[in-house]
PDB file of C-alpha atoms in Angstrom:
ATOM      1  CA  MET A1119       0.000   0.000   0.000  1.00 50.00           C
ATOM      2  CA  ALA A1120       1.322   3.427  -0.888  1.00 50.00           C
ATOM      3  CA  SER A1121       2.088   5.841   1.946  1.00 67.00           C
ATOM      4  CA  THR A1122       1.404   8.911  -0.194  1.00 59.00           C
ATOM      5  CA  ALA A1123      -1.254   9.985  -2.663  1.00 55.00           C
ATOM      6  CA  THR A1124      -1.147  12.723  -5.281  1.00 57.00           C
ATOM      7  CA  ARG A1125      -3.552  15.658  -4.967  1.00 56.00           C
ATOM      8  CA  ASN A1126      -3.351  18.579  -7.407  1.00 58.00           C
ATOM      9  CA  GLY A1127       0.131  17.471  -8.422  1.00 64.00           C
ATOM     10  CA  ARG A1128       1.399  17.340  -4.823  1.00 66.00           C
ATOM     11  CA  GLU A1129       2.245  14.340  -2.700  1.00 65.00           C
ATOM     12  CA  ILE A1130       0.253  14.042   0.536  1.00 73.00           C
ATOM     13  CA  SER A1131      -0.099  11.221   3.029  1.00 94.00           C
ATOM     14  CA  VAL A1132      -2.710   8.548   2.436  1.00 96.00           C
ATOM     15  CA  GLU A1133      -4.088   9.297   5.897  1.00 98.00           C
ATOM     16  CA  LYS A1134      -4.608  12.984   5.052  1.00 97.00           C
ATOM     17  CA  GLU A1135      -6.214  12.116   1.717  1.00 97.00           C
ATOM     18  CA  ILE A1136      -8.699   9.783   3.432  1.00 98.00           C
ATOM     19  CA  SER A1137      -9.415  12.346   6.168  1.00 98.00           C
ATOM     20  CA  ARG A1138     -10.055  15.084   3.599  1.00 97.00           C
ATOM     21  CA  GLY A1139     -12.216  12.773   1.520  1.00 98.00           C
ATOM     22  CA  ILE A1140     -14.393  11.747   4.455  1.00 99.00           C
ATOM     23  CA  VAL A1141     -14.809  15.393   5.497  1.00 98.00           C
ATOM     24  CA  ALA A1142     -15.995  16.141   1.941  1.00 98.00           C
ATOM     25  CA  ILE A1143     -18.446  13.213   2.072  1.00 98.00           C
ATOM     26  CA  TYR A1144     -19.845  14.477   5.382  1.00 98.00           C
ATOM     27  CA  LYS A1145     -20.279  17.949   3.851  1.00 98.00           C
ATOM     28  CA  GLU A1146     -22.074  16.463   0.861  1.00 97.00           C
ATOM     29  CA  TYR A1147     -24.506  14.414   2.957  1.00 97.00           C
ATOM     30  CA  LEU A1148     -24.919  16.578   6.074  1.00 95.00           C
ATOM     31  CA  GLY A1149     -24.318  20.117   4.855  1.00 95.00           C
ATOM     32  CA  ARG A1150     -21.171  20.547   6.954  1.00 95.00           C
ATOM     33  CA  GLY A1151     -18.105  18.545   7.781  1.00 95.00           C
ATOM     34  CA  PRO A1152     -16.292  17.921  11.037  1.00 97.00           C
ATOM     35  CA  THR A1153     -13.707  20.461  12.180  1.00 97.00           C
ATOM     36  CA  THR A1154     -11.167  17.733  12.967  1.00 98.00           C
ATOM     37  CA  ALA A1155     -10.496  14.473  11.138  1.00 98.00           C
ATOM     38  CA  ARG A1156      -7.653  12.051  11.798  1.00 98.00           C
ATOM     39  CA  THR A1157      -7.028   8.767  10.015  1.00 98.00           C
ATOM     40  CA  SER A1158      -4.860   5.870  11.132  1.00 98.00           C
ATOM     41  CA  ILE A1159      -4.048   2.980   8.840  1.00 97.00           C
ATOM     42  CA  THR A1160      -2.914  -0.454   9.931  1.00 96.00           C
ATOM     43  CA  PRO A1161      -2.331  -3.506   7.739  1.00 96.00           C
ATOM     44  CA  HIS A1162      -5.906  -4.523   8.602  1.00 97.00           C
ATOM     45  CA  ALA A1163      -7.996  -1.336   8.583  1.00 98.00           C
ATOM     46  CA  SER A1164      -8.391   2.380   8.051  1.00 99.00           C
ATOM     47  CA  VAL A1165      -9.892   4.188  11.049  1.00 99.00           C
ATOM     48  CA  THR A1166     -10.951   7.831  10.886  1.00 99.00           C
ATOM     49  CA  THR A1167     -11.934   9.803  13.983  1.00 99.00           C
ATOM     50  CA  LEU A1168     -14.053  12.905  13.344  1.00 98.00           C
ATOM     51  CA  GLU A1169     -14.803  15.651  15.854  1.00 98.00           C
ATOM     52  CA  ASP A1170     -17.379  18.437  15.891  1.00 97.00           C
ATOM     53  CA  SER A1171     -19.617  17.198  13.088  1.00 95.00           C
ATOM     54  CA  LEU A1172     -23.092  17.752  14.515  1.00 96.00           C
ATOM     55  CA  THR A1173     -25.311  20.050  12.490  1.00 95.00           C
ATOM     56  CA  LYS A1174     -27.047  22.950  14.233  1.00 96.00           C
ATOM     57  CA  ALA A1175     -30.331  20.995  14.182  1.00 96.00           C
ATOM     58  CA  GLU A1176     -28.655  17.915  15.689  1.00 96.00           C
ATOM     59  CA  GLY A1177     -27.020  20.077  18.373  1.00 96.00           C
ATOM     60  CA  THR A1178     -30.429  21.486  19.256  1.00 97.00           C
ATOM     61  CA  LEU A1179     -31.852  17.976  19.617  1.00 97.00           C
ATOM     62  CA  VAL A1180     -28.927  16.921  21.831  1.00 97.00           C
ATOM     63  CA  ALA A1181     -29.466  20.000  24.035  1.00 96.00           C
ATOM     64  CA  GLU A1182     -33.121  18.942  24.390  1.00 97.00           C
ATOM     65  CA  GLY A1183     -32.121  15.452  25.545  1.00 97.00           C
ATOM     66  CA  GLN A1184     -32.772  13.736  22.209  1.00 97.00           C
ATOM     67  CA  GLU A1185     -29.361  12.070  21.838  1.00 96.00           C
ATOM     68  CA  GLU A1186     -30.847   8.761  20.750  1.00 96.00           C
ATOM     69  CA  THR A1187     -32.857  10.465  18.001  1.00 97.00           C
ATOM     70  CA  VAL A1188     -29.649  12.045  16.688  1.00 96.00           C
ATOM     71  CA  ARG A1189     -27.814   8.707  16.844  1.00 95.00           C
ATOM     72  CA  GLU A1190     -30.663   7.039  14.932  1.00 96.00           C
ATOM     73  CA  ILE A1191     -30.586   9.726  12.230  1.00 95.00           C
ATOM     74  CA  ARG A1192     -26.798   9.448  11.999  1.00 95.00           C
ATOM     75  CA  ARG A1193     -27.007   5.669  11.574  1.00 94.00           C
ATOM     76  CA  LYS A1194     -29.183   6.239   8.515  1.00 96.00           C
ATOM     77  CA  PHE A1195     -26.711   8.737   7.060  1.00 95.00           C
ATOM     78  CA  GLN A1196     -23.777   6.454   7.866  1.00 95.00           C
ATOM     79  CA  SER A1197     -25.511   3.666   5.975  1.00 95.00           C
ATOM     80  CA  ALA A1198     -26.078   6.015   3.031  1.00 97.00           C
ATOM     81  CA  MET A1199     -22.405   7.145   3.088  1.00 98.00           C
ATOM     82  CA  ARG A1200     -21.043   3.598   3.273  1.00 98.00           C
ATOM     83  CA  ALA A1201     -20.451   3.104  -0.463  1.00 98.00           C
ATOM     84  CA  ASP A1202     -18.775   6.503  -0.859  1.00 99.00           C
ATOM     85  CA  ILE A1203     -16.483   6.020   2.141  1.00 99.00           C
ATOM     86  CA  THR A1204     -15.436   2.494   1.186  1.00 99.00           C
ATOM     87  CA  ALA A1205     -14.835   3.573  -2.431  1.00 99.00           C
ATOM     88  CA  LEU A1206     -12.691   6.459  -1.179  1.00 99.00           C
ATOM     89  CA  VAL A1207     -10.586   4.215   1.064  1.00 98.00           C
ATOM     90  CA  GLU A1208     -10.202   1.564  -1.649  1.00 98.00           C
ATOM     91  CA  GLY A1209      -9.208   4.192  -4.219  1.00 97.00           C
ATOM     92  CA  VAL A1210      -6.636   5.903  -2.016  1.00 97.00           C
ATOM     93  CA  THR A1211      -5.089   2.762  -0.513  1.00 96.00           C
ATOM     94  CA  GLY A1212      -5.423   0.405  -3.472  1.00 96.00           C
ATOM     95  CA  ARG A1213      -6.838  -2.222  -1.103  1.00 97.00           C
ATOM     96  CA  LYS A1214     -10.166  -4.040  -1.327  1.00 97.00           C
ATOM     97  CA  THR A1215     -12.384  -3.776   1.737  1.00 98.00           C
ATOM     98  CA  CYS A1216     -14.640  -6.332   3.407  1.00 98.00           C
ATOM     99  CA  ALA A1217     -16.362  -4.447   6.251  1.00 98.00           C
ATOM    100  CA  PHE A1218     -17.488  -0.957   7.246  1.00 98.00           C
ATOM    101  CA  LEU A1219     -18.219   0.118  10.818  1.00 98.00           C
ATOM    102  CA  SER A1220     -19.482   3.548  11.770  1.00 97.00           C
ATOM    103  CA  ASP A1221     -20.750   5.175  14.957  1.00 96.00           C
ATOM    104  CA  HIS A1222     -21.240   8.570  16.543  1.00 94.00           C
ATOM    105  CA  ASP A1223     -21.261   9.728  20.153  1.00 95.00           C
ATOM    106  CA  THR A1224     -23.084  13.006  20.690  1.00 94.00           C
ATOM    107  CA  GLU A1225     -21.283  14.034  23.902  1.00 91.00           C
ATOM    108  CA  PRO A1226     -18.532  14.545  23.120  1.00 94.00           C
ATOM    109  CA  ASP A1227     -19.311  15.090  19.439  1.00 96.00           C
ATOM    110  CA  VAL A1228     -17.083  12.334  18.035  1.00 97.00           C
ATOM    111  CA  ALA A1229     -17.662   9.940  15.151  1.00 97.00           C
ATOM    112  CA  ILE A1230     -15.625   7.033  13.859  1.00 98.00           C
ATOM    113  CA  GLU A1231     -15.497   5.525  10.390  1.00 98.00           C
ATOM    114  CA  ALA A1232     -13.649   2.208  10.208  1.00 99.00           C
ATOM    115  CA  VAL A1233     -13.054   0.278   7.004  1.00 99.00           C
ATOM    116  CA  VAL A1234     -11.596  -3.228   7.261  1.00 99.00           C
ATOM    117  CA  PHE A1235      -9.338  -4.458   4.458  1.00 98.00           C
ATOM    118  CA  GLU A1236      -9.612  -7.858   2.833  1.00 97.00           C
ATOM    119  CA  PRO A1237      -6.638  -9.987   3.852  1.00 93.00           C
ATOM    120  CA  GLU A1238      -3.635  -9.705   1.563  1.00 83.00           C
ATOM    121  CA  HIS A1239      -2.626 -13.088   0.219  1.00 75.00           C
ATOM    122  CA  ARG A1240       1.066 -13.777   0.401  1.00 64.00           C
ATOM    123  CA  ASP A1241       2.631 -16.572  -1.586  1.00 57.00           C
TER     124      ASP A1241
END
């Protein structure tokens, strides 16, 4: 797996490219992206932690004690974003994926997007 990707003719880390891509996907689906995104890659998975991604409406619901409603809505969006996130990770890393796990905690406002790679076969 490559450790860098090319963006606008410049080399950047694969982790940064995945983080930026997931922020863009969040913006597309939710109207805004998180303020912080960090990706870690192991031989087995790509894991992205996202902070401060609640929309104003979701923040209002959380303030009114409706955390579970927000989590339920987010699960639906996470399901909708699945194909885009896995395609992003596969495209940047060059690895096929076999699983996608996603969750969001409203307090603190932290989400996680984990994509598990198919095992690499070594001869």
